[in-house]
mmCIF file of C-alpha atoms in Angstrom:
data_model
loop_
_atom_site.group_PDB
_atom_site.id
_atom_site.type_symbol
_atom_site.label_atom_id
_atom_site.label_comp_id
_atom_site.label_asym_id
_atom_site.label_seq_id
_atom_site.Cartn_x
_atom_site.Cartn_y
_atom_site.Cartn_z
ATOM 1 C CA UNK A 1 120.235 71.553 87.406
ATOM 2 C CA UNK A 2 120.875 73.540 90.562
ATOM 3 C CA UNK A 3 118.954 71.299 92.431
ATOM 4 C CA UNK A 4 120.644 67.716 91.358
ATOM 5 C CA UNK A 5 123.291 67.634 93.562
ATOM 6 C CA UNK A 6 121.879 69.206 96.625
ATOM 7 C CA UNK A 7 121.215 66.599 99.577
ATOM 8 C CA UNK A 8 117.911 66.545 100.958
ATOM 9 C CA UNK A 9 118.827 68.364 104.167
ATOM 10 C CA UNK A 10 120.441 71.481 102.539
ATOM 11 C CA UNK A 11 117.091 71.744 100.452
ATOM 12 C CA UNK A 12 115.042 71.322 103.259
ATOM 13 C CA UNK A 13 117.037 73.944 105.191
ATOM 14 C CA UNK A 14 116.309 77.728 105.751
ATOM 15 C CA UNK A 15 112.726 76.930 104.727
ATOM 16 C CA UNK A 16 110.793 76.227 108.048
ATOM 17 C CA UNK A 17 108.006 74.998 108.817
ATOM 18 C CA UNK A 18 105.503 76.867 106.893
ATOM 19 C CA UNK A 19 108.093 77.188 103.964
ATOM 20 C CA UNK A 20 108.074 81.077 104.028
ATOM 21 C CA UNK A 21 107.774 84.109 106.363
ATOM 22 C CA UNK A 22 109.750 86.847 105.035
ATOM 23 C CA UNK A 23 106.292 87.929 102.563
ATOM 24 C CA UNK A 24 105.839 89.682 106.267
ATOM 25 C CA UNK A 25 108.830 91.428 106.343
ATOM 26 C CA UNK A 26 108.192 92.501 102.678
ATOM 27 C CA UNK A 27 104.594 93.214 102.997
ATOM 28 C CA UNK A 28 105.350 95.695 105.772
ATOM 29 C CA UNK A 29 107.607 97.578 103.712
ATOM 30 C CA UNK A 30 104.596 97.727 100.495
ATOM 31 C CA UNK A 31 102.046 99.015 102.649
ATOM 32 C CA UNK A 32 104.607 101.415 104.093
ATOM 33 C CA UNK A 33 105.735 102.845 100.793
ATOM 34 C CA UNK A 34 102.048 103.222 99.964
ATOM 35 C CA UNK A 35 101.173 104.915 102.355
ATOM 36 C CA UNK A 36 104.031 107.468 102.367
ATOM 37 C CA UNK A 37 103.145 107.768 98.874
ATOM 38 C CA UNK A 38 99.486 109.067 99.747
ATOM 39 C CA UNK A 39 100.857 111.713 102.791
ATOM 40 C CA UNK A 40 99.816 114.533 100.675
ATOM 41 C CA UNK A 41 96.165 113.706 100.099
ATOM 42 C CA UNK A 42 96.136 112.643 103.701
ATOM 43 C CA UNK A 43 97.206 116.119 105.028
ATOM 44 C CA UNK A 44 95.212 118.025 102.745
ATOM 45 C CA UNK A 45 91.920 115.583 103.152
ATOM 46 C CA UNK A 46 91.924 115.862 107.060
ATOM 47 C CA UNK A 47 93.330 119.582 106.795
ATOM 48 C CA UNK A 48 89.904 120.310 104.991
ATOM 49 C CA UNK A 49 88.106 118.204 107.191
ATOM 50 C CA UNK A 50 89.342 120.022 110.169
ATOM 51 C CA UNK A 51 89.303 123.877 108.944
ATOM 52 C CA UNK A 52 85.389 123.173 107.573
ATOM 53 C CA UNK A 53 81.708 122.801 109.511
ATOM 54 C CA UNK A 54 80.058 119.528 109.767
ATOM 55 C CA UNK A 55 78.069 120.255 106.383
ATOM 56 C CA UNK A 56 81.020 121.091 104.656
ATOM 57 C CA UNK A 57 83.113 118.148 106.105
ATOM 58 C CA UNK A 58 80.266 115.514 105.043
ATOM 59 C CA UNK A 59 80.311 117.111 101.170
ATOM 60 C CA UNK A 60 83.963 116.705 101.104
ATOM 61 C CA UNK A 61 84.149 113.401 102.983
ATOM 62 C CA UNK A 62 81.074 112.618 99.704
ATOM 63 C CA UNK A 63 83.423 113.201 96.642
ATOM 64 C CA UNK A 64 84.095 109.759 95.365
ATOM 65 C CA UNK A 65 87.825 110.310 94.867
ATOM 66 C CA UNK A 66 88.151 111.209 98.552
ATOM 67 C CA UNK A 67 86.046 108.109 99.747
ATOM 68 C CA UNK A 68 87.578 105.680 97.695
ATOM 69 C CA UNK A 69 91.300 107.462 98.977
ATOM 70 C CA UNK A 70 89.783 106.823 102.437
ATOM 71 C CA UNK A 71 89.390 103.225 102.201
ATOM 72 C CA UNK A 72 92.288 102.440 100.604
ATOM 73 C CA UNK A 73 94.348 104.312 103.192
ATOM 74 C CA UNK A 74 92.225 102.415 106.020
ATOM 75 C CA UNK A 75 93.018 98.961 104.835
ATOM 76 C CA UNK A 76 96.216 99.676 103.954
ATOM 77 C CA UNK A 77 96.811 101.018 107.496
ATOM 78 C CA UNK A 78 95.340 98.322 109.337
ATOM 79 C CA UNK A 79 97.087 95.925 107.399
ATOM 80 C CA UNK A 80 100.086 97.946 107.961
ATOM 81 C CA UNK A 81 99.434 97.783 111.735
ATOM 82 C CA UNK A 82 98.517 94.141 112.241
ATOM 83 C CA UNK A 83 102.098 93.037 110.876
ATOM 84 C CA UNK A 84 103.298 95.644 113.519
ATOM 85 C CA UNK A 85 100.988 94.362 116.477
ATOM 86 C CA UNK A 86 102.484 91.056 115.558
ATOM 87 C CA UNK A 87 105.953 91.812 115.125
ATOM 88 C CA UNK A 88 106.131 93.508 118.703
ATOM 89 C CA UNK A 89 104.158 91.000 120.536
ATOM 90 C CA UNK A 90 106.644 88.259 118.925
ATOM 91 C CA UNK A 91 109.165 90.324 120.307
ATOM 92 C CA UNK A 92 108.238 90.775 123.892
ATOM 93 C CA UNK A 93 105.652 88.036 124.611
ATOM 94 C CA UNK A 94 107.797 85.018 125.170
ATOM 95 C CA UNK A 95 104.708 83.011 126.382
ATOM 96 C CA UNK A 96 103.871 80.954 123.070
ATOM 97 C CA UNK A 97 99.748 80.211 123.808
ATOM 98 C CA UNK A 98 99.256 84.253 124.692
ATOM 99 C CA UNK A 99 101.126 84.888 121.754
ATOM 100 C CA UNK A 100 99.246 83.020 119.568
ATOM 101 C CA UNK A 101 95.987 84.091 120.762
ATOM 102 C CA UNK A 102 96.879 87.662 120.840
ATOM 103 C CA UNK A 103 98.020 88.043 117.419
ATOM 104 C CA UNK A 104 94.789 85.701 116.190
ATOM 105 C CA UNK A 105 92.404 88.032 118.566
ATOM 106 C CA UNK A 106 94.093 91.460 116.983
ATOM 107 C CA UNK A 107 93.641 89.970 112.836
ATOM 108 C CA UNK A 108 90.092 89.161 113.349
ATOM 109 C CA UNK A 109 89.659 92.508 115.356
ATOM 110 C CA UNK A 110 90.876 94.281 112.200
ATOM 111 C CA UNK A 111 89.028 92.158 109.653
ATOM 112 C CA UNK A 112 85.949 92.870 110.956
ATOM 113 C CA UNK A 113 87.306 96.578 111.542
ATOM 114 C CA UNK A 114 88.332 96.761 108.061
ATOM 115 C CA UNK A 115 85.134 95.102 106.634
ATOM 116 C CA UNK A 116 82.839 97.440 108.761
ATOM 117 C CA UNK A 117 84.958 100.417 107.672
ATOM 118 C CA UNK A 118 84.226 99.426 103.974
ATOM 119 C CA UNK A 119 80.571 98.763 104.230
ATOM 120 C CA UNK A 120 80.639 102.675 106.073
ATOM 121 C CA UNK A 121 81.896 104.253 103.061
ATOM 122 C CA UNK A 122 79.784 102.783 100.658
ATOM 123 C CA UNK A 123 76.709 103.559 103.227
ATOM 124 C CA UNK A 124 78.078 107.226 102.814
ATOM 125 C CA UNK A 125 77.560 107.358 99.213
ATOM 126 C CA UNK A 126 73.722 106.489 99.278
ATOM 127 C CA UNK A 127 72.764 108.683 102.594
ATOM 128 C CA UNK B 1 129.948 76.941 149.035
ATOM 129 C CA UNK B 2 128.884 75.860 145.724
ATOM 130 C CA UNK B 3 126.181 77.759 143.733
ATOM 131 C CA UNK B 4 123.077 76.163 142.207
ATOM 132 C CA UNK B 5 122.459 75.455 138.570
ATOM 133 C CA UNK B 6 119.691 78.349 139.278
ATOM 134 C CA UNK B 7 121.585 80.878 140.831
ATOM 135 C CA UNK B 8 124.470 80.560 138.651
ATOM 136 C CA UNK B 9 121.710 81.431 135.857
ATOM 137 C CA UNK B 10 120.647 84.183 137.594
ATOM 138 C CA UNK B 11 124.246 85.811 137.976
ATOM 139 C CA UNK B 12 124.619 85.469 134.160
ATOM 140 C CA UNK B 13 125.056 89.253 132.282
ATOM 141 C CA UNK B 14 121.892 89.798 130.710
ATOM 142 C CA UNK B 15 122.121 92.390 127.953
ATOM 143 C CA UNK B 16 121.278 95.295 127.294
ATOM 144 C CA UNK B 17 119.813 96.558 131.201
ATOM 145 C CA UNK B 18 117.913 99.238 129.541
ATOM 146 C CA UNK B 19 117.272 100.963 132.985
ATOM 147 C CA UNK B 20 121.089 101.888 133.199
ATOM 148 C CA UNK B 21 122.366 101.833 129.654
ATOM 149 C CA UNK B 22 122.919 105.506 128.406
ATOM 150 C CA UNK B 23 119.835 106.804 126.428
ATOM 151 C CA UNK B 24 121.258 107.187 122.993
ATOM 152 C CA UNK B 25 119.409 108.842 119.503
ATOM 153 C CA UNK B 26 119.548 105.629 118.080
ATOM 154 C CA UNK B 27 118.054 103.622 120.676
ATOM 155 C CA UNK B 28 115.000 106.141 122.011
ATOM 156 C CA UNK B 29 114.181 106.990 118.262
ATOM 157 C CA UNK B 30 114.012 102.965 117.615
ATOM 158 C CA UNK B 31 111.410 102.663 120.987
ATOM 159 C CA UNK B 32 109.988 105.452 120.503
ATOM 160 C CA UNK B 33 108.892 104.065 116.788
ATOM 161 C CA UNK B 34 107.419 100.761 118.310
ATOM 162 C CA UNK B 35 105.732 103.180 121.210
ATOM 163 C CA UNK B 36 103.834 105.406 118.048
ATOM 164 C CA UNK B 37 102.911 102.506 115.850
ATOM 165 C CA UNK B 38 101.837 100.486 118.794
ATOM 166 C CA UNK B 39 99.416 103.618 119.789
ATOM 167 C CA UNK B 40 98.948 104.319 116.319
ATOM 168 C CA UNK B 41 96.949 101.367 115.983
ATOM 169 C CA UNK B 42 94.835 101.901 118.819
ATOM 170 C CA UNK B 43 93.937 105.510 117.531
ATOM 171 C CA UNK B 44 93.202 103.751 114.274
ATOM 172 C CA UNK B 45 90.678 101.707 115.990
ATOM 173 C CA UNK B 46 89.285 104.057 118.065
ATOM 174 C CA UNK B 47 88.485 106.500 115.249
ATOM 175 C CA UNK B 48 87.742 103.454 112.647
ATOM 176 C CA UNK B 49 84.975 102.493 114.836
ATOM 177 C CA UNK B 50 83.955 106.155 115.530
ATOM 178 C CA UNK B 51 83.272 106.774 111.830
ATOM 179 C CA UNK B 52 81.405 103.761 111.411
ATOM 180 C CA UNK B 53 79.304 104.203 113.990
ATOM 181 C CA UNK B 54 78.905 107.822 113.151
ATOM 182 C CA UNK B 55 78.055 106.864 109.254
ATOM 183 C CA UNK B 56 75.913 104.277 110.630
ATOM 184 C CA UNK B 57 73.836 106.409 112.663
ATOM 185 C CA UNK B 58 72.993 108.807 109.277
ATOM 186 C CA UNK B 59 75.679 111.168 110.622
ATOM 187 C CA UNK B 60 74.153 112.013 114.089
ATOM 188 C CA UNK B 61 75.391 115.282 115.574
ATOM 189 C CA UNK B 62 75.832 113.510 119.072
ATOM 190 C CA UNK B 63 78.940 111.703 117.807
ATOM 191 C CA UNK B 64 80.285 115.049 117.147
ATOM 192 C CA UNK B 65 80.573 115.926 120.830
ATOM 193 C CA UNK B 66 83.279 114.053 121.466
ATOM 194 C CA UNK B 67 85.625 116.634 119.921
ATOM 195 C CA UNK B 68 84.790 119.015 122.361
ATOM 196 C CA UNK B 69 86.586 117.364 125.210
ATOM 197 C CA UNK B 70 90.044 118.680 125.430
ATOM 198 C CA UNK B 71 91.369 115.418 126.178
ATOM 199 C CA UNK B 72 89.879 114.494 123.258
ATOM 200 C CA UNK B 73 91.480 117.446 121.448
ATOM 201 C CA UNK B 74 94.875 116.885 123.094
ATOM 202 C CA UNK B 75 94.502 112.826 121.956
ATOM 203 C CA UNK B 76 94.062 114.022 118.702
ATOM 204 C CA UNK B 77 97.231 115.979 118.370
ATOM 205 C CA UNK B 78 99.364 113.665 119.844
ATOM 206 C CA UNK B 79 98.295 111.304 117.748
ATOM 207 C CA UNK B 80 99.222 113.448 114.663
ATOM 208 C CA UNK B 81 102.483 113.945 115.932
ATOM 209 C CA UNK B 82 102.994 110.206 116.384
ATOM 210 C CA UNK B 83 101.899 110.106 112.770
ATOM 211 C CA UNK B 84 104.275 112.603 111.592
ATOM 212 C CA UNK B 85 106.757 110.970 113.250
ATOM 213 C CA UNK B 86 106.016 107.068 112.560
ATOM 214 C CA UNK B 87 106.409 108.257 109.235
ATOM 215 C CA UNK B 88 109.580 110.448 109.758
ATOM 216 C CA UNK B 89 111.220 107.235 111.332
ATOM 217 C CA UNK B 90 109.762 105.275 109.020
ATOM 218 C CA UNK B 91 111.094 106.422 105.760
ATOM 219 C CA UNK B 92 114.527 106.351 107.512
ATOM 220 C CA UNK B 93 114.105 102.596 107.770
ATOM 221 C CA UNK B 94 113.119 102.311 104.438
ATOM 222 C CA UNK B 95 116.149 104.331 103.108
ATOM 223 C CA UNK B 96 118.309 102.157 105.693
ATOM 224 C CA UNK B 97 116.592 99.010 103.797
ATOM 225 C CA UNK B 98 118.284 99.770 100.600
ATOM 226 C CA UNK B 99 121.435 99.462 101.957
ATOM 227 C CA UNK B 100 122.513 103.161 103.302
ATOM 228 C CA UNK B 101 123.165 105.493 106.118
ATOM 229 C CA UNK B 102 124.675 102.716 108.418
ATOM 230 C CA UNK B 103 127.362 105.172 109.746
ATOM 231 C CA UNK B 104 127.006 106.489 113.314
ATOM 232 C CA UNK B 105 127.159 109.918 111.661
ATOM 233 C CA UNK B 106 124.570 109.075 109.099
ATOM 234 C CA UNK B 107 122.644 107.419 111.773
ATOM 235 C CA UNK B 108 122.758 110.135 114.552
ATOM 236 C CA UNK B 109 122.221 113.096 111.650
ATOM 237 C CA UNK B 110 119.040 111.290 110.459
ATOM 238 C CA UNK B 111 117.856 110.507 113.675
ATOM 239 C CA UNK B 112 118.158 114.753 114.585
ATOM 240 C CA UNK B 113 116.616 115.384 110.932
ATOM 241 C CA UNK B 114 113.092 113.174 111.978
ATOM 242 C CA UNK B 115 112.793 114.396 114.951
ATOM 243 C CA UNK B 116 112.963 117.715 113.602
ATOM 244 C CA UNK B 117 111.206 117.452 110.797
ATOM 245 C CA UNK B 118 108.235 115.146 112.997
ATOM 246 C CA UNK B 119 107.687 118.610 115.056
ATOM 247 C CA UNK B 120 107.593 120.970 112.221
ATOM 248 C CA UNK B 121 104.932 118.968 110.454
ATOM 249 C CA UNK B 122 102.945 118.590 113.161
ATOM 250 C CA UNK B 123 103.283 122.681 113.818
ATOM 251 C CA UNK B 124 102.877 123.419 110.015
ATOM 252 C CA UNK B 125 99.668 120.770 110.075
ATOM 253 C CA UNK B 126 97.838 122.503 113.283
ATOM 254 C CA UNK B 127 98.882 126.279 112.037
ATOM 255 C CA UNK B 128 97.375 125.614 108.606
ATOM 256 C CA UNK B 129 93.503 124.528 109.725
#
């Protein structure tokens, strides 16, 4: 019904060219509440990481809880910081082909990051 | 004489001239929040790829060395303190997302409260290991 009597151009308005862009906005706010929820393991994981020895510090960084925290937090960091990266170089890179380029070089930077960060905890858990 | 189209340009007002506009709580906490993140994410990189290279490597004692640097040391506790206070600054954006704390009051009081709060964490944090 809403739709019916709405002319073509008011439909086709606000929506862009790609038809969205605020799931940035909102995504950056997710990962941000996530990982504000998780402070708490984060201080005390790296608080026992940095009061132990190396032995000590690969045992803890070993308990499955703590390695599957770590990943989580990692990808849910770097995803956090690639909409950042972006947002900033939007802001203060007005050439269009750098900007483009940049943002592209930093997401494939962090999926391979991210990917290589993965395969590293789940190399932990057999060594 | 009359001016060019260029030069008439180049008179306009741009705003803000950030190199004589009056350093404010609002404004240093808001670049000083881009600043962390933006070296955030290179510290996230940096030790990312240290502990997979250091996994990768069957946890090889050389990779350890590193630490022993102090600028190595003093990286490492600036970039807690960015991290304490990304996240200071950042749950005051989130609370300003719902809606609240848009007064200049509000604003300047919870721009004192992360700053303070940033610096005891990052005390408490280095104290405590």
């Amino acid at each position: 019904m809403k739709g019916k009597y709405r002319s073509d151009l008011s439909k086709a308005r606000n929506l862009g060219a790609a038809s969205s862009g605020s799931h940035h906005w909102w995504h950056q706010r997710l990962t941000a509440i996530i990982i504000s929820l998780m402070i708490l393991w984060v201080i005390s994981f790296f608080g026992e990481i940095l009061k132990s020895n190396v032995t000590m510090a690969i045992s803890h960084l070993k308990k499955p809880f703590n390695l599957t925290m770590l990943l989580v937090l990692f990808l849910t960091v770097m995803y956090h910081a690639v909409l950042g990266m972006q947002v900033v170089i939007e802001d203060y890179m007005s050439c269009r082909t750098y900007r483009l380029v940049l943002i592209l070089a930093i997401q494939i930077f962090a999926i391979i990051t991210a990917a290589s960060f993965a395969l590293a905890t789940f190399y932990v858990m057999v060594l | 004489m009359q001016k060019s189209r260029e030069e008439i340009h180049q008179a306009r007002p741009i705003s803000p001239h950030l190199s004589i506009y009056k350093p404010q709580i609002s404004s240093v906490l808001s670049i000083g929040h881009r600043l962390s993140g933006i070296g955030l994410f290179f510290m996230l990189s940096a030790l990312g790829w240290w502990f997979i290279l250091w996994v990768f490597s069957k946890f090889d004692p050389v990779y350890l060395k590193v630490f022993d640097s102090f600028f190595v040391k003093f990286l490492l506790i600036l970039t807690s303190y960015g991290f304490f206070y990304h996240l200071c600054t950042g749950i005051r954006h989130l609370i300003w997302d719902t809606g609240c704390g848009f007064s200049i009051k509000a604003i300047n009081y919870s721009g004192w409260v992360a700053v303070i709060a940033s610096i005891l964490l990052t005390i408490i944090f280095w104290l405590s290991v």
